[in-house]
Amino acid sequence: YVLDFAPFVSYNASIDEPGSCSNRLASSYEDKSFAEYWDYSSSPGVDGHLNDVAYLAYGPIPFPWSLSAETECTKVRYSTEFTWSQLKNCRDFQGNRVLDVVSDAQWMNMTGRFYLSVVSPMYMDMDVGFYVHDVASLPFKFSIQRSI
């Protein structure tokens, strides 16, 4: 799964190039083969089987993300909470802003879109492309009044 404020577009994105607010860490993919990017545990509830470079399908996650599985045969759960400042500083891998912040004398408005994508390789041993299933694309707007 790729959770991010920038879309995962198969023709110009790579699983090892996450945005700054994504649920993935670029450093997790260093010195790994393309085939290792997709390793997963069939027992995610076992200690060390989530949030570890040994299983990059559910590999290390950055702050403020958390990753959990309650038992061996259970759903894997991602969760997070971002502050306004963290959201305001979200960038794609190239450093471009992914959320818009507009202010006037009365309001601060943040707009954007949250994406949930399932990404899998076309071939496990060759980096020739991805299958991407966009599960959700959720627009949002936060408005904060400057004074009451």
Short mmCIF file of N, CA and C in Angstrom, two decimals:
data_model
loop_
_atom_site.label_atom_id
_atom_site.label_comp_id
_atom_site.label_asym_id
_atom_site.label_seq_id
_atom_site.Cartn_x
_atom_site.Cartn_y
_atom_site.Cartn_z
N TYR A 1 0.83 -1.18 0.00
CA TYR A 1 0.00 0.00 0.00
C TYR A 1 0.87 1.25 0.00
N VAL A 2 0.44 2.24 -0.75
CA VAL A 2 1.08 3.54 -0.72
C VAL A 2 0.03 4.54 -0.25
N LEU A 3 0.32 5.18 0.87
CA LEU A 3 -0.56 6.21 1.44
C LEU A 3 0.20 7.52 1.37
N ASP A 4 -0.37 8.51 0.69
CA ASP A 4 0.38 9.74 0.46
C ASP A 4 -0.57 10.86 0.06
N PHE A 5 -0.05 12.07 0.06
CA PHE A 5 -0.80 13.23 -0.40
C PHE A 5 -0.48 13.55 -1.86
N ALA A 6 0.34 12.74 -2.48
CA ALA A 6 0.64 12.84 -3.91
C ALA A 6 0.22 11.52 -4.56
N PRO A 7 -0.33 11.55 -5.75
CA PRO A 7 -0.76 10.30 -6.38
C PRO A 7 0.42 9.43 -6.77
N PHE A 8 0.23 8.12 -6.72
CA PHE A 8 1.24 7.20 -7.22
C PHE A 8 0.86 6.90 -8.67
N VAL A 9 1.61 7.48 -9.60
CA VAL A 9 1.32 7.34 -11.02
C VAL A 9 2.39 6.42 -11.61
N SER A 10 1.97 5.30 -12.16
CA SER A 10 2.92 4.25 -12.56
C SER A 10 3.95 4.69 -13.58
N TYR A 11 3.63 5.64 -14.45
CA TYR A 11 4.59 6.01 -15.49
C TYR A 11 5.68 6.96 -15.00
N ASN A 12 5.51 7.59 -13.83
CA ASN A 12 6.57 8.49 -13.38
C ASN A 12 6.87 8.37 -11.89
N ALA A 13 6.39 7.33 -11.24
CA ALA A 13 6.65 7.14 -9.82
C ALA A 13 7.41 5.85 -9.60
N SER A 14 8.07 5.78 -8.47
CA SER A 14 8.76 4.56 -8.09
C SER A 14 8.50 4.30 -6.61
N ILE A 15 8.34 3.07 -6.26
CA ILE A 15 8.02 2.71 -4.88
C ILE A 15 9.12 3.14 -3.92
N ASP A 16 10.35 3.28 -4.43
CA ASP A 16 11.47 3.67 -3.56
C ASP A 16 11.70 5.19 -3.53
N GLU A 17 10.73 5.95 -4.02
CA GLU A 17 10.80 7.42 -4.01
C GLU A 17 9.54 8.01 -3.39
N PRO A 18 9.33 7.77 -2.09
CA PRO A 18 8.11 8.27 -1.44
C PRO A 18 8.16 9.76 -1.14
N GLY A 19 7.00 10.34 -0.98
CA GLY A 19 6.90 11.73 -0.54
C GLY A 19 7.25 11.85 0.94
N SER A 20 7.42 13.07 1.41
CA SER A 20 7.84 13.30 2.79
C SER A 20 6.77 12.94 3.83
N CYS A 21 5.52 12.84 3.42
CA CYS A 21 4.44 12.47 4.34
C CYS A 21 3.85 11.11 4.01
N SER A 22 4.53 10.37 3.17
CA SER A 22 4.09 9.04 2.77
C SER A 22 4.27 8.04 3.91
N ASN A 23 3.70 6.87 3.76
CA ASN A 23 3.87 5.80 4.73
C ASN A 23 5.12 4.97 4.46
N ARG A 24 6.00 5.45 3.61
CA ARG A 24 7.22 4.71 3.27
C ARG A 24 8.46 5.58 3.47
N LEU A 25 9.60 4.93 3.68
CA LEU A 25 10.88 5.62 3.83
C LEU A 25 11.80 5.25 2.66
N ALA A 26 12.34 6.23 1.98
CA ALA A 26 13.25 5.96 0.86
C ALA A 26 14.47 5.17 1.32
N SER A 27 14.95 5.45 2.52
CA SER A 27 16.16 4.77 3.02
C SER A 27 15.96 3.26 3.18
N SER A 28 14.74 2.80 3.31
CA SER A 28 14.48 1.36 3.45
C SER A 28 14.86 0.58 2.20
N TYR A 29 14.90 1.25 1.06
CA TYR A 29 15.13 0.56 -0.21
C TYR A 29 16.59 0.55 -0.63
N GLU A 30 17.44 1.26 0.13
CA GLU A 30 18.87 1.29 -0.21
C GLU A 30 19.46 -0.10 -0.10
N ASP A 31 20.28 -0.46 -1.08
CA ASP A 31 20.98 -1.75 -1.12
C ASP A 31 20.02 -2.94 -1.18
N LYS A 32 18.82 -2.73 -1.70
CA LYS A 32 17.85 -3.81 -1.86
C LYS A 32 17.60 -4.02 -3.35
N SER A 33 17.37 -5.27 -3.73
CA SER A 33 17.02 -5.56 -5.11
C SER A 33 15.55 -5.24 -5.33
N PHE A 34 15.17 -5.07 -6.57
CA PHE A 34 13.78 -4.79 -6.89
C PHE A 34 12.86 -5.89 -6.35
N ALA A 35 13.29 -7.14 -6.45
CA ALA A 35 12.47 -8.26 -5.96
C ALA A 35 12.25 -8.16 -4.44
N GLU A 36 13.23 -7.64 -3.71
CA GLU A 36 13.09 -7.51 -2.25
C GLU A 36 12.09 -6.43 -1.85
N TYR A 37 11.79 -5.50 -2.75
CA TYR A 37 10.81 -4.45 -2.44
C TYR A 37 9.45 -5.03 -2.09
N TRP A 38 9.16 -6.24 -2.53
CA TRP A 38 7.82 -6.81 -2.44
C TRP A 38 7.71 -7.92 -1.40
N ASP A 39 8.79 -8.19 -0.65
CA ASP A 39 8.76 -9.24 0.37
C ASP A 39 7.75 -8.90 1.46
N TYR A 40 7.02 -9.90 1.89
CA TYR A 40 6.05 -9.71 2.97
C TYR A 40 6.04 -10.95 3.85
N SER A 41 5.53 -10.79 5.04
CA SER A 41 5.41 -11.90 5.98
C SER A 41 3.99 -12.42 5.95
N SER A 42 3.84 -13.72 6.00
CA SER A 42 2.50 -14.30 6.12
C SER A 42 2.04 -14.29 7.58
N SER A 43 2.92 -13.83 8.47
CA SER A 43 2.61 -13.73 9.90
C SER A 43 2.90 -12.33 10.40
N PRO A 44 2.12 -11.33 9.98
CA PRO A 44 2.43 -9.95 10.33
C PRO A 44 2.35 -9.64 11.82
N GLY A 45 1.66 -10.45 12.60
CA GLY A 45 1.55 -10.22 14.03
C GLY A 45 2.77 -10.64 14.83
N VAL A 46 3.71 -11.34 14.20
CA VAL A 46 4.93 -11.78 14.88
C VAL A 46 5.89 -10.60 14.97
N ASP A 47 6.50 -10.42 16.15
CA ASP A 47 7.46 -9.33 16.33
C ASP A 47 8.53 -9.34 15.24
N GLY A 48 8.81 -8.16 14.68
CA GLY A 48 9.83 -8.02 13.66
C GLY A 48 9.35 -8.28 12.24
N HIS A 49 8.07 -8.60 12.07
CA HIS A 49 7.56 -8.88 10.73
C HIS A 49 6.87 -7.68 10.10
N LEU A 50 6.68 -6.62 10.86
CA LEU A 50 6.18 -5.35 10.35
C LEU A 50 7.19 -4.27 10.69
N ASN A 51 7.21 -3.23 9.84
CA ASN A 51 8.08 -2.09 10.14
C ASN A 51 9.55 -2.50 10.18
N ASP A 52 9.93 -3.40 9.26
CA ASP A 52 11.29 -3.91 9.22
C ASP A 52 11.73 -4.05 7.75
N VAL A 53 13.00 -3.80 7.48
CA VAL A 53 13.50 -3.88 6.10
C VAL A 53 13.48 -5.30 5.54
N ALA A 54 13.29 -6.29 6.38
CA ALA A 54 13.22 -7.67 5.89
C ALA A 54 11.93 -7.91 5.10
N TYR A 55 10.89 -7.12 5.38
CA TYR A 55 9.60 -7.27 4.71
C TYR A 55 9.15 -5.89 4.23
N LEU A 56 9.62 -5.46 3.07
CA LEU A 56 9.35 -4.11 2.60
C LEU A 56 7.92 -3.87 2.16
N ALA A 57 7.14 -4.93 1.95
CA ALA A 57 5.73 -4.70 1.65
C ALA A 57 5.08 -3.93 2.80
N TYR A 58 5.53 -4.17 4.02
CA TYR A 58 5.10 -3.44 5.20
C TYR A 58 6.35 -2.98 5.96
N GLY A 59 7.21 -2.31 5.23
CA GLY A 59 8.53 -1.93 5.75
C GLY A 59 8.51 -0.78 6.72
N PRO A 60 9.70 -0.31 7.08
CA PRO A 60 9.82 0.80 8.03
C PRO A 60 9.00 2.01 7.61
N ILE A 61 8.39 2.62 8.59
CA ILE A 61 7.53 3.77 8.34
C ILE A 61 8.09 5.00 9.04
N PRO A 62 7.86 6.16 8.48
CA PRO A 62 8.35 7.39 9.11
C PRO A 62 7.39 7.90 10.18
N PHE A 63 7.91 8.73 11.06
CA PHE A 63 7.07 9.46 12.00
C PHE A 63 6.21 10.42 11.19
N PRO A 64 4.97 10.58 11.46
CA PRO A 64 4.15 10.13 12.58
C PRO A 64 3.31 8.89 12.30
N TRP A 65 3.66 8.11 11.30
CA TRP A 65 2.89 6.91 10.97
C TRP A 65 3.10 5.82 12.01
N SER A 66 2.10 4.95 12.17
CA SER A 66 2.26 3.72 12.95
C SER A 66 1.70 2.57 12.13
N LEU A 67 2.19 1.40 12.41
CA LEU A 67 1.84 0.20 11.66
C LEU A 67 1.66 -0.93 12.66
N SER A 68 0.55 -1.66 12.56
CA SER A 68 0.30 -2.72 13.54
C SER A 68 -0.51 -3.85 12.93
N ALA A 69 -0.40 -4.99 13.58
CA ALA A 69 -1.24 -6.16 13.30
C ALA A 69 -1.41 -6.86 14.64
N GLU A 70 -2.63 -7.11 15.04
CA GLU A 70 -2.89 -7.63 16.38
C GLU A 70 -2.52 -9.10 16.54
N THR A 71 -2.76 -9.88 15.53
CA THR A 71 -2.46 -11.32 15.62
C THR A 71 -1.78 -11.76 14.34
N GLU A 72 -1.41 -13.03 14.29
CA GLU A 72 -0.73 -13.56 13.11
C GLU A 72 -1.56 -13.42 11.85
N CYS A 73 -2.83 -13.71 11.94
CA CYS A 73 -3.70 -13.71 10.77
C CYS A 73 -4.72 -12.59 10.92
N THR A 74 -4.28 -11.37 10.67
CA THR A 74 -5.14 -10.22 10.89
C THR A 74 -4.86 -9.14 9.87
N LYS A 75 -5.67 -8.13 9.89
CA LYS A 75 -5.46 -6.99 9.02
C LYS A 75 -4.26 -6.19 9.50
N VAL A 76 -3.52 -5.66 8.55
CA VAL A 76 -2.43 -4.75 8.85
C VAL A 76 -3.03 -3.35 8.87
N ARG A 77 -2.70 -2.58 9.90
CA ARG A 77 -3.33 -1.27 10.09
C ARG A 77 -2.28 -0.16 10.11
N TYR A 78 -2.47 0.81 9.21
CA TYR A 78 -1.67 2.04 9.22
C TYR A 78 -2.51 3.12 9.90
N SER A 79 -1.86 3.97 10.69
CA SER A 79 -2.56 5.12 11.24
C SER A 79 -1.57 6.27 11.44
N THR A 80 -2.12 7.48 11.48
CA THR A 80 -1.27 8.65 11.66
C THR A 80 -2.11 9.84 12.09
N GLU A 81 -1.46 10.81 12.65
CA GLU A 81 -2.03 12.13 12.90
C GLU A 81 -0.95 13.14 12.55
N PHE A 82 -1.31 14.13 11.74
CA PHE A 82 -0.38 15.18 11.34
C PHE A 82 -0.79 16.49 11.99
N THR A 83 0.19 17.30 12.36
CA THR A 83 -0.09 18.66 12.79
C THR A 83 -0.25 19.52 11.54
N TRP A 84 -0.77 20.72 11.73
CA TRP A 84 -0.90 21.68 10.62
C TRP A 84 0.47 21.92 9.99
N SER A 85 1.48 22.13 10.83
CA SER A 85 2.84 22.41 10.32
C SER A 85 3.39 21.24 9.53
N GLN A 86 3.18 20.02 10.01
CA GLN A 86 3.65 18.85 9.27
C GLN A 86 2.97 18.76 7.91
N LEU A 87 1.66 18.95 7.88
CA LEU A 87 0.93 18.91 6.61
C LEU A 87 1.40 20.00 5.66
N LYS A 88 1.60 21.18 6.20
CA LYS A 88 2.02 22.32 5.38
C LYS A 88 3.36 22.05 4.69
N ASN A 89 4.18 21.21 5.31
CA ASN A 89 5.52 20.91 4.78
C ASN A 89 5.59 19.62 3.97
N CYS A 90 4.47 18.98 3.70
CA CYS A 90 4.48 17.75 2.89
C CYS A 90 4.96 18.06 1.47
N ARG A 91 5.84 17.19 0.97
CA ARG A 91 6.40 17.34 -0.37
C ARG A 91 6.42 15.99 -1.07
N ASP A 92 6.45 16.01 -2.40
CA ASP A 92 6.67 14.77 -3.13
C ASP A 92 8.17 14.48 -3.11
N PHE A 93 8.60 13.39 -3.73
CA PHE A 93 10.00 13.00 -3.68
C PHE A 93 10.92 14.05 -4.29
N GLN A 94 10.43 14.80 -5.28
CA GLN A 94 11.23 15.85 -5.93
C GLN A 94 11.24 17.15 -5.13
N GLY A 95 10.49 17.22 -4.03
CA GLY A 95 10.48 18.42 -3.20
C GLY A 95 9.37 19.40 -3.50
N ASN A 96 8.44 19.04 -4.37
CA ASN A 96 7.31 19.91 -4.71
C ASN A 96 6.22 19.82 -3.65
N ARG A 97 5.60 20.96 -3.35
CA ARG A 97 4.47 20.96 -2.42
C ARG A 97 3.34 20.08 -2.96
N VAL A 98 2.67 19.38 -2.05
CA VAL A 98 1.54 18.55 -2.48
C VAL A 98 0.20 19.05 -1.93
N LEU A 99 0.25 20.02 -1.02
CA LEU A 99 -0.97 20.62 -0.47
C LEU A 99 -0.91 22.12 -0.68
N ASP A 100 -2.08 22.72 -0.86
CA ASP A 100 -2.16 24.17 -1.06
C ASP A 100 -2.61 24.85 0.22
N VAL A 101 -1.90 25.92 0.58
CA VAL A 101 -2.27 26.72 1.74
C VAL A 101 -2.48 28.14 1.25
N VAL A 102 -3.68 28.66 1.51
CA VAL A 102 -4.03 30.02 1.12
C VAL A 102 -4.54 30.73 2.36
N SER A 103 -4.02 31.94 2.59
CA SER A 103 -4.43 32.72 3.76
C SER A 103 -4.92 34.09 3.33
N ASP A 104 -5.85 34.62 4.12
CA ASP A 104 -6.25 36.02 3.97
C ASP A 104 -6.36 36.59 5.39
N ALA A 105 -6.93 37.75 5.53
CA ALA A 105 -7.00 38.40 6.84
C ALA A 105 -7.85 37.60 7.84
N GLN A 106 -8.81 36.82 7.35
CA GLN A 106 -9.71 36.10 8.25
C GLN A 106 -9.47 34.60 8.35
N TRP A 107 -8.97 33.98 7.28
CA TRP A 107 -8.90 32.52 7.23
C TRP A 107 -7.55 32.00 6.76
N MET A 108 -7.21 30.80 7.23
CA MET A 108 -6.14 29.99 6.67
C MET A 108 -6.81 28.73 6.15
N ASN A 109 -6.59 28.45 4.88
CA ASN A 109 -7.22 27.29 4.24
C ASN A 109 -6.15 26.35 3.68
N MET A 110 -6.31 25.08 3.98
CA MET A 110 -5.43 24.06 3.41
C MET A 110 -6.30 23.09 2.62
N THR A 111 -5.93 22.87 1.37
CA THR A 111 -6.66 21.91 0.54
C THR A 111 -5.69 20.90 -0.04
N GLY A 112 -6.21 19.74 -0.29
CA GLY A 112 -5.38 18.69 -0.86
C GLY A 112 -6.20 17.45 -1.11
N ARG A 113 -5.48 16.38 -1.31
CA ARG A 113 -6.12 15.10 -1.60
C ARG A 113 -5.24 14.02 -0.97
N PHE A 114 -5.89 13.05 -0.33
CA PHE A 114 -5.18 11.91 0.25
C PHE A 114 -5.42 10.71 -0.65
N TYR A 115 -4.34 10.00 -0.97
CA TYR A 115 -4.42 8.87 -1.90
C TYR A 115 -4.07 7.57 -1.20
N LEU A 116 -4.82 6.54 -1.51
CA LEU A 116 -4.54 5.18 -1.07
C LEU A 116 -4.45 4.33 -2.33
N SER A 117 -3.27 3.77 -2.57
CA SER A 117 -3.04 2.97 -3.78
C SER A 117 -2.44 1.62 -3.41
N VAL A 118 -2.87 0.60 -4.11
CA VAL A 118 -2.23 -0.71 -4.02
C VAL A 118 -1.29 -0.80 -5.21
N VAL A 119 -0.03 -1.06 -4.93
CA VAL A 119 0.99 -1.09 -5.97
C VAL A 119 1.64 -2.46 -5.99
N SER A 120 1.76 -3.05 -7.16
CA SER A 120 2.46 -4.33 -7.29
C SER A 120 3.27 -4.32 -8.58
N PRO A 121 4.35 -5.08 -8.60
CA PRO A 121 5.22 -5.07 -9.79
C PRO A 121 4.60 -5.86 -10.94
N MET A 122 4.93 -5.46 -12.16
CA MET A 122 4.51 -6.27 -13.31
C MET A 122 5.23 -7.61 -13.30
N TYR A 123 6.52 -7.57 -12.97
CA TYR A 123 7.34 -8.78 -12.85
C TYR A 123 8.16 -8.64 -11.57
N MET A 124 8.21 -9.68 -10.76
CA MET A 124 8.91 -9.60 -9.48
C MET A 124 10.40 -9.34 -9.61
N ASP A 125 11.02 -9.83 -10.67
CA ASP A 125 12.47 -9.73 -10.77
C ASP A 125 12.95 -8.65 -11.76
N MET A 126 12.04 -7.89 -12.35
CA MET A 126 12.43 -6.85 -13.30
C MET A 126 11.68 -5.56 -13.01
N ASP A 127 12.42 -4.48 -12.94
CA ASP A 127 11.84 -3.16 -12.69
C ASP A 127 11.38 -2.57 -14.03
N VAL A 128 10.24 -3.06 -14.52
CA VAL A 128 9.72 -2.59 -15.81
C VAL A 128 8.38 -1.88 -15.69
N GLY A 129 7.86 -1.78 -14.48
CA GLY A 129 6.60 -1.09 -14.29
C GLY A 129 5.80 -1.67 -13.16
N PHE A 130 4.69 -1.02 -12.89
CA PHE A 130 3.83 -1.38 -11.77
C PHE A 130 2.38 -1.50 -12.22
N TYR A 131 1.67 -2.31 -11.49
CA TYR A 131 0.22 -2.27 -11.54
C TYR A 131 -0.20 -1.38 -10.38
N VAL A 132 -1.06 -0.43 -10.63
CA VAL A 132 -1.52 0.48 -9.58
C VAL A 132 -3.04 0.45 -9.56
N HIS A 133 -3.56 0.15 -8.38
CA HIS A 133 -5.01 0.21 -8.18
C HIS A 133 -5.27 1.34 -7.20
N ASP A 134 -5.90 2.39 -7.66
CA ASP A 134 -6.23 3.52 -6.80
C ASP A 134 -7.49 3.17 -6.01
N VAL A 135 -7.31 2.90 -4.74
CA VAL A 135 -8.41 2.49 -3.89
C VAL A 135 -9.23 3.71 -3.47
N ALA A 136 -8.53 4.81 -3.14
CA ALA A 136 -9.22 6.01 -2.70
C ALA A 136 -8.45 7.25 -3.07
N SER A 137 -9.18 8.28 -3.39
CA SER A 137 -8.63 9.61 -3.64
C SER A 137 -9.59 10.58 -2.95
N LEU A 138 -9.19 11.03 -1.77
CA LEU A 138 -10.10 11.76 -0.91
C LEU A 138 -9.72 13.23 -0.81
N PRO A 139 -10.52 14.11 -1.41
CA PRO A 139 -10.23 15.55 -1.30
C PRO A 139 -10.57 16.04 0.10
N PHE A 140 -9.84 17.05 0.55
CA PHE A 140 -10.13 17.64 1.85
C PHE A 140 -9.82 19.13 1.85
N LYS A 141 -10.42 19.82 2.81
CA LYS A 141 -10.15 21.24 3.01
C LYS A 141 -10.26 21.50 4.51
N PHE A 142 -9.23 22.12 5.07
CA PHE A 142 -9.24 22.56 6.45
C PHE A 142 -9.27 24.08 6.43
N SER A 143 -10.18 24.66 7.17
CA SER A 143 -10.27 26.12 7.27
C SER A 143 -10.18 26.50 8.74
N ILE A 144 -9.28 27.41 9.02
CA ILE A 144 -9.09 27.89 10.38
C ILE A 144 -9.28 29.39 10.40
N GLN A 145 -10.21 29.84 11.23
CA GLN A 145 -10.43 31.28 11.36
C GLN A 145 -9.31 31.87 12.18
N ARG A 146 -8.75 32.98 11.70
CA ARG A 146 -7.62 33.61 12.37
C ARG A 146 -7.98 34.19 13.73
N SER A 147 -9.20 34.69 13.91
CA SER A 147 -9.63 35.22 15.21
C SER A 147 -11.13 35.03 15.37
N ILE A 148 -11.56 35.06 16.58
CA ILE A 148 -12.99 34.84 16.86
C ILE A 148 -13.62 36.14 17.33
#
